[in-house]
């Protein structure tokens, strides 16, 4: 029986988190001596992209009724085509609401935010993130079927090309539930949750007029910008940039925190980043305890110098 994985797309384009989920499913399949079947709903991207990460079969669901997102309808559609006992999801906002619904429909165990390939497949046991990323636990599935969501940027995207084939499935799931009518991108910029690099700033920047240097550094690095909660509360930055316990939870490969003290509520949303760099004028700032690299100094001197250095290296 194949290992199934939901390959999420946005406006038809696969998310990086979908490739990570397929890579994760491939690791399980290798452990089980099995293959990976990816399920995808109304994509415009080619299935070739999914074969690259180890999906040897792609079930492409075509359903006009699923053009707009509805967790319940998506769960119903996935339930119609996923015949295996293990289903993998990325831990994205949408998938995190589909997975529990599917687990209820199928009476499966649900383990969210998993970090590593399973320690055992029988019983299914895996390490997962807990307590807003401040701890870990090892979870064991009791039901015969298990659904997992993969913490973003934890397992990583792994090229593992296989020969693949695609099957088109025409469905018409009845969609009488609440559904998203339209998506509006907050701006033309990089999606904060998908960004590999995030440059984030806090109250240490003194005012909104000083964000030019943060935007420039993010642009030079090809990253997105974020901010602490007070900064968006005062209106220096849009709320879409607020990260932390009450904002977005992100896990980029590189998180650069500038003039942010490192309060526990801020860390809750960023401490699963792969590498954290903290720039703060106060050597006692709590953020340094969570940092991989720290620079004690004035952001107004360090950021422009750093940006120039990176430009020179790139140029
Ligand atoms: C229920 C609850 C939920 C919360 N949720 C969130 C959340 O989701 N996200 C969040 O961010 N916060 C959240 N908070 C707020 C959190 O507790 C902190 O108050 C907030 O994170 C502090 O923001 P800050 O670091 O930008 O500001 P400050 O704490 O004022 O820190 C500013 C930092 O800038 C440094 N600095 C000053 N000047 C310079 C300079 N020239 N160069 C370099 N560094 C400089 C200072 O040393 C200081 O460390 C929450 C609080 C509560 C009670």
CSV table of C-alpha atoms and ligand atoms in Angstrom, one decimal:
chain,number,residue,atom,x,y,z
A,1,UNK,CA,0.0,0.0,0.0
A,2,UNK,CA,1.5,3.3,-1.0
A,3,UNK,CA,2.4,6.2,1.3
A,4,UNK,CA,0.1,9.1,0.4
A,5,UNK,CA,1.0,12.7,0.6
A,6,UNK,CA,-1.0,15.9,0.0
A,7,UNK,CA,0.9,18.2,-2.4
A,8,UNK,CA,-0.5,21.7,-1.6
A,9,UNK,CA,-0.5,24.4,-4.2
A,10,UNK,CA,-1.3,28.1,-4.2
A,11,UNK,CA,-3.1,29.3,-7.3
A,12,UNK,CA,-1.9,26.1,-9.0
A,13,UNK,CA,1.8,26.5,-8.1
A,14,UNK,CA,3.2,23.9,-5.7
A,15,UNK,CA,4.5,25.3,-2.4
A,16,UNK,CA,8.0,24.5,-1.1
A,17,UNK,CA,6.2,22.8,1.8
A,18,UNK,CA,4.6,20.4,-0.6
A,19,UNK,CA,8.0,19.3,-1.9
A,20,UNK,CA,9.2,18.9,1.7
A,21,UNK,CA,6.1,16.7,2.5
A,22,UNK,CA,6.8,14.6,-0.6
A,23,UNK,CA,10.4,14.2,0.5
A,24,UNK,CA,9.2,13.1,3.9
A,25,UNK,CA,6.7,10.6,2.5
A,26,UNK,CA,9.6,9.2,0.3
A,27,UNK,CA,11.7,8.6,3.5
A,28,UNK,CA,8.8,6.7,5.0
A,29,UNK,CA,8.3,4.7,1.8
A,30,UNK,CA,12.0,3.8,1.7
A,31,UNK,CA,11.7,2.6,5.3
A,32,UNK,CA,8.6,0.6,4.4
A,33,UNK,CA,9.8,-0.7,1.1
A,34,UNK,CA,6.9,1.1,-0.6
A,35,UNK,CA,6.1,3.9,-3.0
A,36,UNK,CA,4.8,7.4,-2.7
A,37,UNK,CA,1.5,8.6,-4.2
A,38,UNK,CA,1.0,12.4,-4.2
A,39,UNK,CA,-2.5,13.8,-4.3
A,40,UNK,CA,-3.0,17.2,-5.7
A,41,UNK,CA,-6.1,19.4,-6.2
A,42,UNK,CA,-6.5,21.6,-9.3
A,43,UNK,CA,-2.7,22.3,-9.9
A,44,UNK,CA,-1.4,24.1,-12.9
A,45,UNK,CA,2.2,23.0,-12.2
A,46,UNK,CA,3.5,19.8,-13.8
A,47,UNK,CA,3.6,16.5,-11.9
A,48,UNK,CA,7.2,16.3,-13.0
A,49,UNK,CA,8.0,18.5,-10.0
A,50,UNK,CA,6.7,15.9,-7.6
A,51,UNK,CA,8.5,13.0,-9.3
A,52,UNK,CA,11.7,14.8,-8.5
A,53,UNK,CA,11.2,14.4,-4.8
A,54,UNK,CA,10.1,10.8,-4.9
A,55,UNK,CA,6.4,10.6,-5.8
A,56,UNK,CA,6.1,7.8,-8.4
A,57,UNK,CA,2.4,8.3,-8.8
A,58,UNK,CA,0.4,11.5,-8.8
A,59,UNK,CA,-3.4,11.6,-8.4
A,60,UNK,CA,-4.5,14.9,-9.9
A,61,UNK,CA,-8.0,15.8,-8.6
A,62,UNK,CA,-9.9,18.0,-11.0
A,63,UNK,CA,-13.0,19.5,-9.3
A,64,UNK,CA,-14.4,22.9,-10.2
A,65,UNK,CA,-16.1,22.9,-6.8
A,66,UNK,CA,-12.7,22.8,-5.1
A,67,UNK,CA,-11.4,26.0,-6.8
A,68,UNK,CA,-12.0,27.8,-3.5
A,69,UNK,CA,-10.6,26.3,-0.4
A,70,UNK,CA,-12.8,24.5,2.1
A,71,UNK,CA,-11.2,22.3,4.7
A,72,UNK,CA,-14.2,20.0,4.9
A,73,UNK,CA,-14.5,19.5,1.1
A,74,UNK,CA,-10.8,19.0,0.6
A,75,UNK,CA,-10.8,16.4,3.4
A,76,UNK,CA,-13.7,14.6,1.6
A,77,UNK,CA,-11.9,14.7,-1.7
A,78,UNK,CA,-8.7,13.3,-0.2
A,79,UNK,CA,-10.6,10.6,1.6
A,80,UNK,CA,-12.0,9.4,-1.7
A,81,UNK,CA,-8.6,8.8,-3.3
A,82,UNK,CA,-6.2,8.1,-0.4
A,83,UNK,CA,-6.3,4.3,0.1
A,84,UNK,CA,-3.2,3.9,2.2
A,85,UNK,CA,-2.7,3.8,6.0
A,86,UNK,CA,-0.2,6.7,6.1
A,87,UNK,CA,-1.0,10.1,4.8
A,88,UNK,CA,1.5,13.0,5.0
A,89,UNK,CA,0.6,16.7,5.0
A,90,UNK,CA,2.8,19.8,5.1
A,91,UNK,CA,2.1,21.8,8.3
A,92,UNK,CA,0.8,24.8,6.4
A,93,UNK,CA,-2.3,26.8,7.5
A,94,UNK,CA,-4.6,25.1,5.0
A,95,UNK,CA,-3.3,21.6,5.5
A,96,UNK,CA,-3.4,22.0,9.3
A,97,UNK,CA,-7.1,22.4,9.0
A,98,UNK,CA,-7.7,19.6,6.4
A,99,UNK,CA,-5.6,16.9,8.3
A,100,UNK,CA,-7.7,16.8,11.5
A,101,UNK,CA,-11.0,16.6,9.5
A,102,UNK,CA,-9.6,13.7,7.5
A,103,UNK,CA,-8.4,12.0,10.7
A,104,UNK,CA,-12.0,12.2,12.1
A,105,UNK,CA,-13.5,10.9,8.8
A,106,UNK,CA,-11.2,8.0,8.8
A,107,UNK,CA,-10.8,7.4,12.5
A,108,UNK,CA,-7.1,7.8,12.1
A,109,UNK,CA,-4.4,8.9,14.6
A,110,UNK,CA,-3.2,12.5,13.9
A,111,UNK,CA,0.4,13.6,14.8
A,112,UNK,CA,1.1,17.2,13.9
A,113,UNK,CA,4.4,19.1,13.5
A,114,UNK,CA,6.6,16.1,13.0
A,115,UNK,CA,10.3,16.8,12.7
A,116,UNK,CA,12.1,13.6,11.6
A,117,UNK,CA,11.4,10.4,9.8
A,118,UNK,CA,9.5,8.0,12.0
A,119,UNK,CA,11.5,6.0,14.6
A,120,UNK,CA,9.2,3.0,14.0
A,121,UNK,CA,6.5,2.3,11.6
A,122,UNK,CA,4.8,-0.3,13.7
A,123,UNK,CA,3.6,1.2,15.9
A,124,UNK,CA,4.1,4.5,14.1
A,125,UNK,CA,6.3,6.6,16.4
A,126,UNK,CA,7.8,9.9,15.6
A,127,UNK,CA,9.5,13.0,17.1
A,128,UNK,CA,7.3,16.1,17.0
A,129,UNK,CA,7.5,19.7,18.1
A,130,UNK,CA,5.7,20.6,21.3
A,131,UNK,CA,5.0,23.7,23.5
A,132,UNK,CA,5.3,26.3,20.7
A,133,UNK,CA,8.6,24.8,19.6
A,134,UNK,CA,10.2,25.0,23.1
A,135,UNK,CA,10.2,21.2,23.5
A,136,UNK,CA,9.9,17.9,21.7
A,137,UNK,CA,8.0,14.8,22.3
A,138,UNK,CA,7.9,11.3,20.9
A,139,UNK,CA,4.3,10.4,19.8
A,140,UNK,CA,2.9,7.0,19.1
A,141,UNK,CA,-0.1,6.4,16.9
A,142,UNK,CA,-2.7,4.0,18.3
A,143,UNK,CA,-5.0,3.7,15.3
A,144,UNK,CA,-4.2,1.5,12.3
A,145,UNK,CA,-4.1,4.6,10.1
A,146,UNK,CA,-2.0,7.6,10.8
A,147,UNK,CA,-2.0,11.2,9.4
A,148,UNK,CA,1.1,13.4,10.0
A,149,UNK,CA,1.8,17.0,9.3
A,150,UNK,CA,5.4,17.9,8.7
A,151,UNK,CA,6.8,21.0,10.4
A,152,UNK,CA,8.0,23.4,7.7
A,153,UNK,CA,11.8,23.5,7.1
A,154,UNK,CA,12.4,20.7,9.7
A,155,UNK,CA,13.0,17.7,7.4
A,156,UNK,CA,14.0,19.7,4.4
A,157,UNK,CA,13.4,19.3,0.7
A,158,UNK,CA,15.3,16.3,-0.7
A,159,UNK,CA,15.8,15.6,-4.4
A,160,UNK,CA,15.1,11.9,-5.0
A,161,UNK,CA,14.0,11.6,-8.6
A,162,UNK,CA,11.9,8.7,-9.7
A,163,UNK,CA,10.0,7.8,-12.8
A,164,UNK,CA,6.4,8.8,-12.3
A,165,UNK,CA,3.0,8.6,-13.8
A,166,UNK,CA,-0.1,10.7,-13.4
A,167,UNK,CA,-3.8,9.8,-13.0
A,168,UNK,CA,-6.5,12.4,-13.4
A,169,UNK,CA,-9.5,12.0,-11.1
A,170,UNK,CA,-12.6,14.0,-11.9
A,171,UNK,CA,-14.5,14.6,-8.7
A,172,UNK,CA,-17.5,16.7,-7.8
A,173,UNK,CA,-17.5,17.0,-4.0
A,174,UNK,CA,-20.6,18.7,-2.7
A,175,UNK,CA,-19.3,21.9,-1.2
A,176,UNK,CA,-22.1,23.3,1.0
A,177,UNK,CA,-19.8,24.3,3.9
A,178,UNK,CA,-18.0,27.6,4.6
A,179,UNK,CA,-15.4,28.2,1.9
A,180,UNK,CA,-12.9,30.8,1.0
A,181,UNK,CA,-14.3,33.0,-1.7
A,182,UNK,CA,-11.0,34.6,-2.8
A,183,UNK,CA,-7.4,34.9,-1.9
A,184,UNK,CA,-5.7,38.3,-1.6
A,185,UNK,CA,-1.9,38.4,-1.4
A,186,UNK,CA,-1.0,41.0,1.2
A,187,UNK,CA,1.5,42.5,-1.2
A,188,UNK,CA,3.7,41.6,-4.1
A,189,UNK,CA,6.4,40.6,-1.7
A,190,UNK,CA,7.6,37.2,-0.7
A,191,UNK,CA,5.3,35.2,1.5
A,192,UNK,CA,6.7,35.3,5.0
A,193,UNK,CA,5.8,31.7,5.8
A,194,UNK,CA,7.5,30.4,2.6
A,195,UNK,CA,10.6,32.6,2.9
A,196,UNK,CA,14.0,30.9,3.4
A,197,UNK,CA,15.5,34.1,4.8
A,198,UNK,CA,13.6,36.6,7.1
A,199,UNK,CA,15.0,39.9,8.3
A,200,UNK,CA,12.9,41.0,11.3
A,201,UNK,CA,13.0,44.2,13.4
A,202,UNK,CA,11.6,45.5,16.7
A,203,UNK,CA,11.2,48.6,18.7
A,204,UNK,CA,14.9,49.1,18.8
A,205,UNK,CA,14.5,50.7,15.3
A,206,UNK,CA,12.8,53.7,16.9
A,207,UNK,CA,10.3,54.5,14.2
A,208,UNK,CA,8.8,53.4,10.9
A,209,UNK,CA,11.0,55.8,8.9
A,210,UNK,CA,14.0,53.5,9.7
A,211,UNK,CA,12.7,50.4,8.0
A,212,UNK,CA,14.3,51.2,4.7
A,213,UNK,CA,17.6,49.6,5.8
A,214,UNK,CA,15.7,46.4,6.9
A,215,UNK,CA,13.9,46.2,3.6
A,216,UNK,CA,17.1,46.7,1.7
A,217,UNK,CA,18.9,44.0,3.7
A,218,UNK,CA,16.0,41.6,3.1
A,219,UNK,CA,16.0,42.5,-0.6
A,220,UNK,CA,19.8,41.9,-1.0
A,221,UNK,CA,19.4,38.5,0.7
A,222,UNK,CA,16.3,37.6,-1.3
A,223,UNK,CA,14.3,37.4,1.9
A,224,UNK,CA,11.1,38.7,3.5
A,225,UNK,CA,10.6,41.2,6.3
A,226,UNK,CA,8.9,40.6,9.7
A,227,UNK,CA,8.5,42.5,12.9
A,228,UNK,CA,7.7,42.1,16.6
A,229,UNK,CA,4.2,42.6,17.9
A,230,UNK,CA,4.5,46.1,19.4
A,231,UNK,CA,5.9,47.3,16.1
A,232,UNK,CA,2.7,46.2,14.2
A,233,UNK,CA,0.5,47.3,17.2
A,234,UNK,CA,1.8,50.9,16.9
A,235,UNK,CA,1.3,50.8,13.2
A,236,UNK,CA,5.0,51.0,12.1
A,237,UNK,CA,4.5,47.8,10.1
A,238,UNK,CA,1.5,45.9,8.8
A,239,UNK,CA,0.0,43.1,11.0
A,240,UNK,CA,0.8,40.6,8.3
A,241,UNK,CA,4.5,40.9,9.3
A,242,UNK,CA,3.9,40.3,13.0
A,243,UNK,CA,5.6,37.0,14.1
A,244,UNK,CA,5.3,35.2,17.5
A,245,UNK,CA,2.8,33.5,19.7
A,246,UNK,CA,0.0,35.8,18.6
A,247,UNK,CA,1.4,36.3,15.1
A,248,UNK,CA,2.7,34.1,12.4
A,249,UNK,CA,4.9,31.1,13.3
A,250,UNK,CA,7.8,30.8,10.9
A,251,UNK,CA,10.8,28.5,10.5
A,252,UNK,CA,13.1,29.9,7.8
A,253,UNK,CA,16.6,28.7,7.3
A,254,UNK,CA,17.9,32.1,8.4
A,255,UNK,CA,16.2,34.5,10.8
A,256,UNK,CA,17.9,37.8,11.5
A,257,UNK,CA,16.5,39.7,14.5
A,258,UNK,CA,17.3,43.4,14.7
A,259,UNK,CA,16.5,45.4,17.8
A,260,UNK,CA,14.2,42.8,19.2
A,261,UNK,CA,14.6,41.9,22.9
A,262,UNK,CA,13.6,38.2,22.5
A,263,UNK,CA,10.6,38.0,24.8
A,264,UNK,CA,9.2,34.4,25.2
A,265,UNK,CA,6.1,35.3,23.1
A,266,UNK,CA,8.3,36.5,20.2
A,267,UNK,CA,10.5,33.4,20.4
A,268,UNK,CA,7.4,31.1,20.3
A,269,UNK,CA,7.0,32.0,16.7
A,270,UNK,CA,10.6,32.0,15.4
A,271,UNK,CA,12.6,29.6,17.6
A,272,UNK,CA,12.3,26.7,15.1
A,273,UNK,CA,14.3,28.7,12.5
A,274,UNK,CA,17.4,26.8,11.4
A,275,UNK,CA,19.8,29.6,12.1
A,276,UNK,CA,19.1,32.7,14.3
A,277,UNK,CA,21.3,35.8,14.1
A,278,UNK,CA,20.6,38.5,16.7
A,279,UNK,CA,21.7,42.1,16.4
A,280,UNK,CA,21.1,44.1,19.6
A,281,UNK,CA,22.9,46.9,21.4
A,282,UNK,CA,22.2,45.4,24.8
A,283,UNK,CA,24.5,42.4,25.6
A,284,UNK,CA,22.0,41.2,28.2
A,285,UNK,CA,19.1,41.0,25.7
A,286,UNK,CA,17.4,37.6,26.2
A,287,UNK,CA,17.4,36.9,22.5
A,288,UNK,CA,21.1,36.1,22.6
A,289,UNK,CA,20.4,33.0,24.6
A,290,UNK,CA,18.4,31.6,21.6
A,291,UNK,CA,20.9,32.9,19.0
A,292,UNK,CA,23.3,30.8,16.9
A,293,UNK,CA,25.2,34.1,16.1
A,294,UNK,CA,25.0,37.3,18.0
A,295,UNK,CA,26.3,40.8,17.3
A,296,UNK,CA,26.3,43.3,20.1
A,297,UNK,CA,26.0,46.8,18.6
A,298,UNK,CA,24.0,49.6,17.2
A,299,UNK,CA,21.7,48.4,14.4
A,300,UNK,CA,22.0,51.8,12.7
A,301,UNK,CA,25.7,51.1,12.1
A,302,UNK,CA,25.6,47.4,11.6
A,303,UNK,CA,22.8,46.9,9.1
A,304,UNK,CA,24.0,49.4,6.4
A,305,UNK,CA,27.5,48.0,6.8
A,306,UNK,CA,26.3,44.4,6.5
A,307,UNK,CA,24.2,45.2,3.5
A,308,UNK,CA,27.1,46.9,1.7
A,309,UNK,CA,29.3,43.9,2.5
A,310,UNK,CA,26.8,41.4,1.1
A,311,UNK,CA,26.3,43.6,-2.0
A,312,UNK,CA,30.1,43.7,-2.5
A,313,UNK,CA,30.3,39.9,-2.1
A,314,UNK,CA,27.5,39.3,-4.6
A,315,UNK,CA,28.7,41.9,-7.0
B,1,LIG,C1,-0.1,37.5,25.5
B,1,LIG,C2,1.0,38.1,24.8
B,1,LIG,C3,1.3,37.8,23.5
B,1,LIG,C4,2.4,38.4,22.8
B,1,LIG,N1,2.6,38.0,21.6
B,1,LIG,C5,3.7,38.5,20.9
B,1,LIG,C6,4.1,38.1,19.6
B,1,LIG,O1,3.4,37.2,19.0
B,1,LIG,N2,5.2,38.6,19.0
B,1,LIG,C7,6.0,39.5,19.7
B,1,LIG,O2,7.0,39.9,19.1
B,1,LIG,N3,5.6,39.9,20.9
B,1,LIG,C8,4.5,39.4,21.6
B,1,LIG,N4,4.2,39.9,22.8
B,1,LIG,C9,5.0,41.0,23.3
B,1,LIG,C10,6.3,40.6,24.0
B,1,LIG,O3,6.1,40.2,25.3
B,1,LIG,C11,7.3,41.8,23.9
B,1,LIG,O4,6.8,42.8,24.6
B,1,LIG,C12,7.7,42.2,22.5
B,1,LIG,O5,8.1,41.1,21.8
B,1,LIG,C13,8.9,43.2,22.6
B,1,LIG,O6,9.1,43.7,21.3
B,1,LIG,P1,10.5,44.3,20.9
B,1,LIG,O7,11.5,43.3,21.2
B,1,LIG,O8,10.3,44.8,19.5
B,1,LIG,O9,10.6,45.6,21.8
B,1,LIG,P2,11.5,45.8,23.2
B,1,LIG,O10,11.2,44.8,24.2
B,1,LIG,O11,11.3,47.3,23.5
B,1,LIG,O12,13.0,45.6,22.7
B,1,LIG,C14,13.7,46.4,21.9
B,1,LIG,C15,15.1,45.9,21.8
B,1,LIG,O13,15.8,46.7,20.9
B,1,LIG,C16,17.2,46.8,21.4
B,1,LIG,N5,17.7,48.1,20.8
B,1,LIG,C17,17.4,49.4,21.1
B,1,LIG,N6,18.1,50.2,20.4
B,1,LIG,C18,18.9,49.4,19.5
B,1,LIG,C19,19.8,49.7,18.5
B,1,LIG,N7,20.1,51.0,18.1
B,1,LIG,N8,20.4,48.7,17.9
B,1,LIG,C20,20.1,47.4,18.2
B,1,LIG,N9,19.3,47.1,19.2
B,1,LIG,C21,18.6,48.1,19.8
B,1,LIG,C22,17.0,46.9,22.9
B,1,LIG,O14,18.2,46.5,23.6
B,1,LIG,C23,15.9,45.9,23.1
B,1,LIG,O15,16.4,44.6,23.4
B,1,LIG,C24,3.2,39.3,23.5
B,1,LIG,C25,2.9,39.7,24.8
B,1,LIG,C26,1.8,39.1,25.5
B,1,LIG,C27,1.6,39.5,26.9
